[in-house]
Amino acid sequence: MSGNEKMLITGGTPLEGEVRVSGGKNTSVAVIPATLLSDEPCVIENLPDIDDVHALVDILRSLGAEVDYVPGVHLRVDPRPAQGTYVGYQDASRLRASYYLIGALLGRCGRAEVAFPGGCRIGTRPIDQHLKGFQLLGARIEDKGGMILAEADQLTGTSIVFDVVTVGGTINVMLAACRAEGYTVIHNAAKEPHIVDLANFLNSMGAQVRGAGTDVIRITGRSRLHGTTYAVIPDQIETGTLMIAAAATHGNVVIRGCIPTHMESVTAKLLEMGVRVVESDDAITVRQAGPLRAVNVKTQVYPGFPTDLQQPISALLTIAHGRSNIEETIFENRFRHMDELVRMGARIMVSNRLAIIDGVEGLYGAPVTATDLRAGAALLVAGLMARGETEIYEPEYIDRGYEHIEDKLRALGANIRREKIRP
Ligand code: EPZ
């Protein structure tokens, strides 16, 4: 991103106190494009004030929608004036989820011309399953010069079986199928909490989506969808990142406004490490006193251990007693942060999708660079627990997915600030 600032953290202070989780990034980037499927204004609340949301607000405006956005408060979208169907590279490359505009515009008006998405460099991240789903619904797809052109005279419901479990593919097909004529069944669907949240949002607009959260989603298309007011769910990955940071600093933190059932695989793994985790209805308390035990982590689709928390927990494992093995089964290039952790004194060997971490007494601060959003989160955790000062370059990656993270951590006692880099 070659930004012009760096984050500075002086580590070693246990995080203590209470923090409130923001609305979910990965649900917000699905729900905001979905407003285009409505024939009336929609209001969305609890959106996180993050760059991915800002990018989508700009894209909706560029398509002609009337958007009233108060960061951190609410978003009102009136899609009726939107006539646009084109999203160019400059806008689309600001976030991976720009490809949801294909499904939303296909559902809205049967035409979309969207530049191939940007996003984190954690693997090839093809969208063949998205395009297969659109074609089965009756759309003609053309991939020309980095642009995806999708057109359909009329989308028609059908049966779709994904070859791989894909969050993005499931979401994109849900968006298009909501306005298709007839009945669509999606087999081998993703089951993440944000899939369920999108289904709830769509149904609040009068859509007929059943089975979200299971691997079979059934959708009866609707010719019209009405307006709604909806609050998105809290961010599962921010919750997990804060849990890991609390454990890494031997802290005592109450994480409020989260959904503990979304965190079960993360809670189980931290308990396995010897971390004390206590759940209540809408809060999780993480208290770390004694030594951390090494464990094995294998990323899986929901409800398995989330790939988005593989990078943050790898920072925690650098100080666990013993050898930990991390197997990244979802993306083929999601270990780029390991080199940066080694610069801070970690002992890590990487081979393809396996990382072996031998625990050390502690990390020491060093200059490091974030290579993607969750790599940045991993370096944040490492900086909070390291002796001395850590400088994180490219912290803009972190801003894509964590709302006001420095304010939250400073309120928990962290010594963290940002500085401009001398030109
Ligand atoms: C979503 O990415 C999230 N992004 C990712 O979070 C998350 O890591 C991922 O789901 C898995 O949970 C958003 O929601 C915006 P996939 P997505 O399609 O949809 C392969 C973060 O840090 N695949 O579930 O791109 C793909 O290569 C981000 O917040 C195909 O082969 O993930 C991968 O190996 C990073 N063909 C696997 O499936 C396709 O058409 C899972 O990808 C689509 C995917």
Short mmCIF file of C-alpha atoms and ligand atoms in Angstrom, two decimals:
data_model
loop_
_atom_site.label_atom_id
_atom_site.label_comp_id
_atom_site.label_asym_id
_atom_site.label_seq_id
_atom_site.Cartn_x
_atom_site.Cartn_y
_atom_site.Cartn_z
CA MET A 1 0.00 0.00 0.00
CA SER A 2 3.14 2.19 0.42
CA GLY A 3 1.44 4.39 2.97
CA ASN A 4 3.11 7.33 4.68
CA GLU A 5 2.74 6.33 8.31
CA LYS A 6 3.83 3.69 10.80
CA MET A 7 2.36 2.33 14.02
CA LEU A 8 4.57 2.32 17.13
CA ILE A 9 3.95 -0.02 20.05
CA THR A 10 5.90 -0.34 23.30
CA GLY A 11 4.99 -3.81 24.45
CA GLY A 12 4.94 -5.67 27.76
CA THR A 13 1.89 -4.09 29.39
CA PRO A 14 -0.97 -6.52 30.20
CA LEU A 15 -4.23 -5.41 28.56
CA GLU A 16 -6.83 -4.80 31.25
CA GLY A 17 -10.41 -3.50 31.22
CA GLU A 18 -13.46 -3.63 28.98
CA VAL A 19 -13.76 -3.19 25.20
CA ARG A 20 -16.78 -3.24 22.87
CA VAL A 21 -16.57 -5.11 19.57
CA SER A 22 -17.57 -3.27 16.39
CA GLY A 23 -19.94 -4.45 13.69
CA GLY A 24 -18.59 -7.16 11.40
CA LYS A 25 -16.47 -6.27 8.36
CA ASN A 26 -17.27 -9.39 6.34
CA THR A 27 -21.01 -9.08 6.96
CA SER A 28 -21.02 -5.33 6.22
CA VAL A 29 -19.31 -5.74 2.85
CA ALA A 30 -22.07 -8.19 1.85
CA VAL A 31 -25.07 -6.28 3.29
CA ILE A 32 -24.14 -2.88 1.78
CA PRO A 33 -24.19 -4.12 -1.89
CA ALA A 34 -27.39 -6.04 -1.06
CA THR A 35 -29.24 -2.71 -0.60
CA LEU A 36 -29.20 -2.43 -4.42
CA LEU A 37 -31.67 -5.34 -4.53
CA SER A 38 -34.31 -3.28 -2.75
CA ASP A 39 -36.92 -1.05 -4.44
CA GLU A 40 -37.05 1.24 -1.42
CA PRO A 41 -34.55 2.95 0.94
CA CYS A 42 -32.70 0.79 3.49
CA VAL A 43 -31.02 1.84 6.74
CA ILE A 44 -28.09 -0.20 8.10
CA GLU A 45 -26.76 0.27 11.62
CA ASN A 46 -23.74 -0.96 13.63
CA LEU A 47 -21.49 -0.71 10.53
CA PRO A 48 -17.80 -0.48 11.49
CA ASP A 49 -16.05 2.77 10.56
CA ILE A 50 -13.42 1.06 8.38
CA ASP A 51 -11.95 1.65 4.93
CA ASP A 52 -13.79 -1.27 3.30
CA VAL A 53 -17.13 0.29 4.29
CA HIS A 54 -16.00 3.72 3.05
CA ALA A 55 -15.02 2.17 -0.31
CA LEU A 56 -18.45 0.56 -0.76
CA VAL A 57 -20.23 3.83 0.13
CA ASP A 58 -18.24 5.54 -2.64
CA ILE A 59 -19.07 2.74 -5.09
CA LEU A 60 -22.83 2.92 -4.36
CA ARG A 61 -22.69 6.69 -4.92
CA SER A 62 -20.81 6.19 -8.19
CA LEU A 63 -23.65 3.92 -9.34
CA GLY A 64 -26.12 6.74 -8.66
CA ALA A 65 -27.66 5.53 -5.39
CA GLU A 66 -28.59 8.24 -2.90
CA VAL A 67 -26.42 7.55 0.16
CA ASP A 68 -26.54 9.26 3.55
CA TYR A 69 -23.61 7.93 5.60
CA VAL A 70 -22.62 8.94 9.13
CA PRO A 71 -19.50 6.87 10.00
CA GLY A 72 -20.02 4.76 13.09
CA VAL A 73 -23.71 5.73 13.27
CA HIS A 74 -25.80 4.71 10.28
CA LEU A 75 -26.01 4.28 6.55
CA ARG A 76 -29.15 5.07 4.52
CA VAL A 77 -29.23 3.89 0.93
CA ASP A 78 -31.97 4.83 -1.54
CA PRO A 79 -31.16 2.63 -4.57
CA ARG A 80 -34.00 3.96 -6.75
CA PRO A 81 -31.92 6.60 -8.64
CA ALA A 82 -29.08 4.10 -9.28
CA GLN A 83 -28.75 3.50 -13.02
CA GLY A 84 -25.04 2.57 -13.09
CA THR A 85 -23.74 -0.95 -13.73
CA TYR A 86 -20.00 -0.20 -14.09
CA VAL A 87 -17.38 -0.42 -11.31
CA GLY A 88 -13.90 0.42 -12.60
CA TYR A 89 -10.52 -0.83 -11.41
CA GLN A 90 -9.77 2.17 -9.21
CA ASP A 91 -12.89 1.59 -7.09
CA ALA A 92 -13.02 -2.22 -7.30
CA SER A 93 -9.38 -2.62 -6.30
CA ARG A 94 -9.96 -0.88 -2.96
CA LEU A 95 -11.44 -4.06 -1.50
CA ARG A 96 -11.84 -7.76 -2.26
CA ALA A 97 -15.60 -7.69 -1.68
CA SER A 98 -16.22 -5.35 -4.62
CA TYR A 99 -17.14 -8.51 -6.52
CA TYR A 100 -20.41 -8.63 -4.55
CA LEU A 101 -21.52 -5.80 -6.86
CA ILE A 102 -21.73 -8.40 -9.65
CA GLY A 103 -24.37 -10.46 -7.84
CA ALA A 104 -26.21 -7.39 -6.57
CA LEU A 105 -26.33 -5.63 -9.98
CA LEU A 106 -27.28 -8.86 -11.79
CA GLY A 107 -30.15 -9.27 -9.34
CA ARG A 108 -31.10 -5.61 -9.62
CA CYS A 109 -31.00 -5.02 -13.38
CA GLY A 110 -29.46 -7.99 -15.15
CA ARG A 111 -26.17 -6.28 -15.98
CA ALA A 112 -22.83 -5.75 -14.21
CA GLU A 113 -19.40 -4.67 -15.44
CA VAL A 114 -17.00 -4.90 -12.50
CA ALA A 115 -13.20 -4.86 -12.46
CA PHE A 116 -11.55 -7.94 -11.03
CA PRO A 117 -11.28 -7.42 -7.24
CA GLY A 118 -8.31 -6.40 -5.16
CA GLY A 119 -7.87 -7.39 -1.54
CA CYS A 120 -5.26 -9.22 0.47
CA ARG A 121 -2.50 -11.16 -1.27
CA ILE A 122 -3.05 -14.45 0.55
CA GLY A 123 -3.48 -16.68 -2.47
CA THR A 124 -4.74 -16.73 -6.04
CA ARG A 125 -8.35 -16.29 -4.79
CA PRO A 126 -10.14 -17.26 -8.02
CA ILE A 127 -13.85 -16.50 -8.47
CA ASP A 128 -14.67 -19.40 -10.81
CA GLN A 129 -17.38 -20.67 -8.45
CA HIS A 130 -19.07 -17.25 -8.36
CA LEU A 131 -19.13 -17.15 -12.16
CA LYS A 132 -20.33 -20.76 -12.40
CA GLY A 133 -23.25 -19.87 -10.13
CA PHE A 134 -24.18 -16.81 -12.20
CA GLN A 135 -24.03 -18.85 -15.43
CA LEU A 136 -26.26 -21.56 -13.96
CA LEU A 137 -28.76 -18.81 -13.08
CA GLY A 138 -28.77 -17.84 -16.75
CA ALA A 139 -26.22 -15.03 -16.94
CA ARG A 140 -23.75 -14.65 -19.82
CA ILE A 141 -20.25 -14.01 -18.43
CA GLU A 142 -17.38 -12.41 -20.29
CA ASP A 143 -13.95 -11.88 -18.75
CA LYS A 144 -12.30 -9.13 -20.77
CA GLY A 145 -9.20 -7.21 -19.83
CA GLY A 146 -9.57 -7.52 -16.10
CA MET A 147 -13.28 -6.69 -16.23
CA ILE A 148 -16.07 -9.17 -15.49
CA LEU A 149 -19.09 -8.48 -17.73
CA ALA A 150 -22.24 -10.30 -16.60
CA GLU A 151 -25.60 -10.00 -18.38
CA ALA A 152 -28.94 -11.79 -18.10
CA ASP A 153 -32.29 -11.08 -19.74
CA GLN A 154 -33.90 -12.94 -16.86
CA LEU A 155 -32.22 -14.85 -14.02
CA THR A 156 -33.90 -18.22 -13.46
CA GLY A 157 -33.72 -20.26 -10.25
CA THR A 158 -31.76 -23.53 -10.42
CA SER A 159 -29.67 -26.01 -8.42
CA ILE A 160 -26.02 -25.04 -7.80
CA VAL A 161 -23.38 -27.32 -6.27
CA PHE A 162 -20.15 -25.54 -5.29
CA ASP A 163 -16.97 -27.52 -5.98
CA VAL A 164 -15.36 -25.87 -2.94
CA VAL A 165 -16.92 -24.21 0.10
CA THR A 166 -16.68 -20.52 -0.73
CA VAL A 167 -17.92 -17.67 1.45
CA GLY A 168 -17.78 -15.16 -1.39
CA GLY A 169 -19.35 -17.52 -3.90
CA THR A 170 -22.21 -18.35 -1.53
CA ILE A 171 -22.87 -14.66 -0.85
CA ASN A 172 -22.66 -13.62 -4.49
CA VAL A 173 -25.09 -16.32 -5.65
CA MET A 174 -27.49 -15.49 -2.78
CA LEU A 175 -27.57 -11.88 -3.95
CA ALA A 176 -28.40 -12.74 -7.56
CA ALA A 177 -30.81 -15.59 -6.73
CA CYS A 178 -32.97 -13.34 -4.50
CA ARG A 179 -34.30 -11.59 -7.60
CA ALA A 180 -34.24 -14.61 -9.94
CA GLU A 181 -37.48 -16.10 -11.23
CA GLY A 182 -38.23 -19.32 -9.30
CA TYR A 183 -36.42 -21.50 -6.84
CA THR A 184 -32.65 -21.81 -6.28
CA VAL A 185 -30.87 -24.39 -4.12
CA ILE A 186 -27.21 -23.84 -3.22
CA HIS A 187 -25.43 -27.05 -2.17
CA ASN A 188 -22.07 -27.14 -0.35
CA ALA A 189 -22.77 -23.59 0.84
CA ALA A 190 -20.53 -21.76 3.32
CA LYS A 191 -21.95 -21.54 6.87
CA GLU A 192 -20.11 -18.52 8.36
CA PRO A 193 -22.05 -16.19 10.69
CA HIS A 194 -22.00 -13.47 8.05
CA ILE A 195 -23.85 -15.78 5.61
CA VAL A 196 -26.66 -16.05 8.18
CA ASP A 197 -26.55 -12.29 8.79
CA LEU A 198 -26.91 -11.57 5.07
CA ALA A 199 -29.84 -14.01 4.83
CA ASN A 200 -31.53 -12.26 7.76
CA PHE A 201 -30.98 -8.89 6.09
CA LEU A 202 -32.39 -10.13 2.76
CA ASN A 203 -35.39 -11.69 4.50
CA SER A 204 -36.01 -8.39 6.32
CA MET A 205 -36.42 -6.91 2.82
CA GLY A 206 -39.04 -9.56 1.94
CA ALA A 207 -36.72 -12.11 0.34
CA GLN A 208 -37.25 -15.85 0.88
CA VAL A 209 -33.90 -17.33 2.00
CA ARG A 210 -33.96 -20.52 4.04
CA GLY A 211 -31.21 -22.75 5.42
CA ALA A 212 -28.43 -20.15 5.80
CA GLY A 213 -25.91 -21.52 8.31
CA THR A 214 -26.28 -25.02 6.87
CA ASP A 215 -24.66 -26.35 3.71
CA VAL A 216 -27.95 -26.17 1.76
CA ILE A 217 -29.52 -22.75 1.18
CA ARG A 218 -32.92 -22.51 -0.52
CA ILE A 219 -34.04 -19.25 -2.13
CA THR A 220 -37.40 -18.40 -3.74
CA GLY A 221 -36.83 -15.38 -6.01
CA ARG A 222 -38.87 -12.21 -5.59
CA SER A 223 -39.63 -9.61 -8.28
CA ARG A 224 -39.58 -6.82 -5.70
CA LEU A 225 -37.96 -6.31 -2.29
CA HIS A 226 -39.01 -3.57 0.13
CA GLY A 227 -36.94 -1.32 2.38
CA THR A 228 -35.73 -2.24 5.85
CA THR A 229 -33.74 -1.09 8.87
CA TYR A 230 -31.11 -3.60 9.99
CA ALA A 231 -28.15 -3.79 12.40
CA VAL A 232 -25.27 -6.06 11.37
CA ILE A 233 -23.80 -8.62 13.80
CA PRO A 234 -20.57 -8.00 15.76
CA ASP A 235 -17.26 -8.88 14.15
CA GLN A 236 -16.25 -12.49 14.85
CA ILE A 237 -12.65 -11.89 13.78
CA GLU A 238 -12.17 -8.70 15.77
CA THR A 239 -13.55 -10.55 18.80
CA GLY A 240 -11.03 -13.34 18.27
CA THR A 241 -8.17 -10.91 17.73
CA LEU A 242 -8.95 -9.14 21.02
CA MET A 243 -9.19 -12.50 22.85
CA ILE A 244 -5.76 -13.45 21.50
CA ALA A 245 -4.24 -10.06 22.38
CA ALA A 246 -5.55 -10.35 25.95
CA ALA A 247 -3.96 -13.80 26.30
CA ALA A 248 -0.71 -12.69 24.64
CA THR A 249 -0.19 -9.84 27.11
CA HIS A 250 -1.19 -11.94 30.15
CA GLY A 251 -4.07 -9.54 30.58
CA ASN A 252 -7.61 -9.53 31.91
CA VAL A 253 -10.09 -8.22 29.34
CA VAL A 254 -13.90 -8.24 29.06
CA ILE A 255 -14.96 -8.19 25.39
CA ARG A 256 -18.50 -6.84 25.24
CA GLY A 257 -21.12 -6.92 22.49
CA CYS A 258 -19.83 -10.15 20.93
CA ILE A 259 -21.63 -13.45 20.18
CA PRO A 260 -19.81 -16.20 22.13
CA THR A 261 -21.36 -19.01 20.04
CA HIS A 262 -19.53 -17.60 16.97
CA MET A 263 -16.24 -17.98 18.87
CA GLU A 264 -16.46 -21.62 19.98
CA SER A 265 -13.46 -22.92 17.98
CA VAL A 266 -11.30 -20.00 19.17
CA THR A 267 -12.42 -20.32 22.80
CA ALA A 268 -11.71 -24.07 22.70
CA LYS A 269 -8.21 -23.50 21.32
CA LEU A 270 -7.35 -20.86 23.94
CA LEU A 271 -8.66 -23.12 26.73
CA GLU A 272 -6.43 -25.89 25.31
CA MET A 273 -3.48 -23.49 25.68
CA GLY A 274 -4.31 -22.89 29.32
CA VAL A 275 -5.97 -19.49 28.87
CA ARG A 276 -8.95 -18.76 31.12
CA VAL A 277 -12.00 -17.88 29.00
CA VAL A 278 -15.42 -17.19 30.55
CA GLU A 279 -18.51 -16.66 28.39
CA SER A 280 -21.71 -14.78 29.21
CA ASP A 281 -24.67 -13.93 26.94
CA ASP A 282 -22.98 -11.14 25.00
CA ALA A 283 -19.46 -10.95 26.43
CA ILE A 284 -16.31 -13.02 26.75
CA THR A 285 -13.72 -12.52 29.52
CA VAL A 286 -10.14 -13.59 28.82
CA ARG A 287 -7.73 -13.80 31.71
CA GLN A 288 -4.22 -15.16 31.33
CA ALA A 289 -2.09 -15.89 34.35
CA GLY A 290 0.08 -19.00 34.01
CA PRO A 291 2.26 -20.39 31.19
CA LEU A 292 0.79 -20.97 27.72
CA ARG A 293 0.82 -24.50 26.31
CA ALA A 294 1.80 -25.16 22.67
CA VAL A 295 -1.10 -26.51 20.56
CA ASN A 296 -1.84 -27.50 16.97
CA VAL A 297 -4.10 -25.33 14.80
CA LYS A 298 -5.75 -26.42 11.55
CA THR A 299 -7.82 -23.79 9.76
CA GLN A 300 -11.20 -24.95 8.53
CA VAL A 301 -14.43 -23.51 7.17
CA TYR A 302 -16.94 -22.47 9.84
CA PRO A 303 -17.47 -23.76 12.50
CA GLY A 304 -13.80 -24.84 12.40
CA PHE A 305 -10.92 -22.58 13.39
CA PRO A 306 -11.15 -19.46 11.16
CA THR A 307 -8.35 -18.85 8.67
CA ASP A 308 -8.61 -15.13 9.49
CA LEU A 309 -7.38 -15.84 13.03
CA GLN A 310 -4.53 -18.12 11.95
CA GLN A 311 -2.21 -15.16 11.65
CA PRO A 312 -3.05 -13.52 15.02
CA ILE A 313 -2.87 -16.81 16.94
CA SER A 314 0.48 -17.63 15.36
CA ALA A 315 1.88 -14.57 17.18
CA LEU A 316 0.53 -15.93 20.47
CA LEU A 317 2.03 -19.36 19.80
CA THR A 318 5.54 -17.89 19.50
CA ILE A 319 5.71 -17.73 23.31
CA ALA A 320 3.81 -20.96 24.12
CA HIS A 321 5.86 -23.66 25.86
CA GLY A 322 6.72 -26.33 23.31
CA ARG A 323 6.21 -26.90 19.58
CA SER A 324 3.00 -25.78 17.82
CA ASN A 325 1.96 -26.80 14.31
CA ILE A 326 -0.26 -24.57 12.18
CA GLU A 327 -1.86 -26.01 9.04
CA GLU A 328 -3.48 -23.42 6.73
CA THR A 329 -5.97 -25.41 4.64
CA ILE A 330 -7.94 -22.50 3.09
CA PHE A 331 -5.38 -20.20 1.42
CA GLU A 332 -2.06 -21.15 -0.13
CA ASN A 333 -0.10 -18.03 0.79
CA ARG A 334 -1.15 -16.94 4.26
CA PHE A 335 2.16 -17.27 6.12
CA ARG A 336 3.82 -14.06 4.89
CA HIS A 337 3.73 -12.63 8.43
CA MET A 338 5.92 -15.46 9.78
CA ASP A 339 9.12 -13.82 8.48
CA GLU A 340 8.18 -10.64 10.33
CA LEU A 341 7.62 -12.58 13.57
CA VAL A 342 11.06 -14.19 13.14
CA ARG A 343 12.54 -10.68 12.97
CA MET A 344 11.05 -10.20 16.46
CA GLY A 345 12.78 -13.30 17.80
CA ALA A 346 10.24 -16.02 17.02
CA ARG A 347 11.43 -19.53 16.03
CA ILE A 348 9.34 -20.59 13.03
CA MET A 349 9.85 -23.00 10.12
CA VAL A 350 7.42 -22.85 7.16
CA SER A 351 6.87 -25.48 4.50
CA ASN A 352 3.97 -24.92 2.08
CA ARG A 353 0.81 -24.88 4.18
CA LEU A 354 2.51 -26.00 7.43
CA ALA A 355 4.20 -23.71 9.96
CA ILE A 356 6.11 -25.15 12.93
CA ILE A 357 6.57 -22.75 15.86
CA ASP A 358 8.94 -23.49 18.76
CA GLY A 359 8.07 -21.31 21.72
CA VAL A 360 10.59 -18.78 23.03
CA GLU A 361 10.73 -16.89 26.34
CA GLY A 362 9.58 -13.70 24.69
CA LEU A 363 9.72 -11.52 21.56
CA TYR A 364 11.60 -8.23 21.22
CA GLY A 365 10.42 -5.15 19.40
CA ALA A 366 11.63 -4.57 15.84
CA PRO A 367 10.64 -2.73 12.64
CA VAL A 368 8.20 -4.98 10.70
CA THR A 369 5.84 -4.62 7.74
CA ALA A 370 2.21 -5.69 7.40
CA THR A 371 1.63 -7.59 4.14
CA ASP A 372 -2.15 -7.97 4.49
CA LEU A 373 -4.95 -7.23 6.93
CA ARG A 374 -4.63 -10.19 9.29
CA ALA A 375 -0.84 -10.20 9.02
CA GLY A 376 -1.08 -6.68 10.38
CA ALA A 377 -3.24 -7.99 13.21
CA ALA A 378 -0.62 -10.64 13.98
CA LEU A 379 2.10 -7.96 14.18
CA LEU A 380 -0.14 -5.87 16.43
CA VAL A 381 -0.45 -8.82 18.85
CA ALA A 382 3.31 -9.44 18.66
CA GLY A 383 4.09 -5.78 19.30
CA LEU A 384 1.81 -5.69 22.34
CA MET A 385 3.64 -8.59 23.95
CA ALA A 386 7.22 -7.87 22.83
CA ARG A 387 9.86 -6.24 25.02
CA GLY A 388 10.72 -2.80 23.68
CA GLU A 389 9.35 -0.87 20.74
CA THR A 390 7.88 -2.33 17.54
CA GLU A 391 7.34 -0.27 14.40
CA ILE A 392 4.65 -1.59 12.06
CA TYR A 393 4.92 -0.26 8.51
CA GLU A 394 1.86 -0.33 6.17
CA PRO A 395 -0.58 -0.15 9.10
CA GLU A 396 -3.22 0.95 6.57
CA TYR A 397 -3.91 -2.75 6.04
CA ILE A 398 -5.11 -2.95 9.65
CA ASP A 399 -7.49 -0.02 9.09
CA ARG A 400 -9.34 -2.08 6.48
CA GLY A 401 -10.74 -4.44 9.07
CA TYR A 402 -10.39 -3.05 12.59
CA GLU A 403 -12.36 0.04 13.65
CA HIS A 404 -10.34 2.52 15.76
CA ILE A 405 -8.14 -0.31 16.99
CA GLU A 406 -5.53 1.97 18.58
CA ASP A 407 -8.19 3.77 20.67
CA LYS A 408 -9.55 0.42 21.84
CA LEU A 409 -6.13 -0.93 22.78
CA ARG A 410 -5.02 2.35 24.42
CA ALA A 411 -8.18 2.20 26.58
CA LEU A 412 -6.98 -1.25 27.70
CA GLY A 413 -3.59 0.17 28.71
CA ALA A 414 -1.55 -0.37 25.55
CA ASN A 415 1.25 2.03 24.67
CA ILE A 416 0.43 2.52 20.96
CA ARG A 417 0.53 5.47 18.56
CA ARG A 418 0.96 6.36 14.92
CA GLU A 419 3.56 8.58 13.27
CA LYS A 420 4.07 10.01 9.83
CA ILE A 421 7.04 8.52 8.00
CA ARG A 422 9.64 11.16 7.05
CA PRO A 423 9.29 11.73 3.26
C1 EPZ B 1 -13.88 -14.50 2.61
O1 EPZ B 1 -12.97 -14.47 1.52
C2 EPZ B 1 -13.39 -13.43 3.56
N1 EPZ B 1 -13.45 -12.13 2.93
C3 EPZ B 1 -11.96 -13.75 3.99
O2 EPZ B 1 -11.59 -12.78 4.97
C4 EPZ B 1 -11.93 -15.12 4.63
O3 EPZ B 1 -10.59 -15.46 4.91
C5 EPZ B 1 -12.53 -16.17 3.69
O4 EPZ B 1 -13.85 -15.76 3.28
C6 EPZ B 1 -12.65 -17.54 4.35
O5 EPZ B 1 -13.43 -17.43 5.50
C7 EPZ B 1 -14.65 -11.50 2.90
O6 EPZ B 1 -15.64 -11.99 3.41
C8 EPZ B 1 -14.66 -10.14 2.23
P1 EPZ B 1 -13.59 -18.09 -0.02
P2 EPZ B 1 -13.37 -15.26 0.16
O7 EPZ B 1 -14.27 -17.81 -1.30
O8 EPZ B 1 -14.83 -15.18 -0.05
C9 EPZ B 1 -11.25 -20.93 -3.02
C10 EPZ B 1 -10.31 -11.10 5.92
O9 EPZ B 1 -9.17 -11.11 6.42
N2 EPZ B 1 -12.17 -20.42 -4.03
O10 EPZ B 1 -14.35 -18.72 1.09
O11 EPZ B 1 -12.47 -14.79 -0.92
C11 EPZ B 1 -10.28 -19.85 -2.53
O12 EPZ B 1 -9.16 -19.79 -3.38
C12 EPZ B 1 -10.56 -11.83 4.63
O13 EPZ B 1 -11.31 -10.53 6.44
C13 EPZ B 1 -12.14 -20.99 -5.31
O14 EPZ B 1 -11.37 -21.89 -5.59
O15 EPZ B 1 -12.95 -16.73 0.56
C14 EPZ B 1 -9.92 -20.31 -1.15
O16 EPZ B 1 -8.89 -21.26 -1.25
C15 EPZ B 1 -9.30 -12.48 4.07
N3 EPZ B 1 -13.01 -20.52 -6.24
C16 EPZ B 1 -11.19 -21.01 -0.67
O17 EPZ B 1 -11.97 -21.27 -1.84
C17 EPZ B 1 -13.92 -19.51 -5.97
O18 EPZ B 1 -14.69 -19.13 -6.87
C18 EPZ B 1 -12.03 -20.19 0.28
O19 EPZ B 1 -12.27 -18.93 -0.33
C19 EPZ B 1 -13.92 -18.96 -4.67
C20 EPZ B 1 -13.04 -19.44 -3.72
#
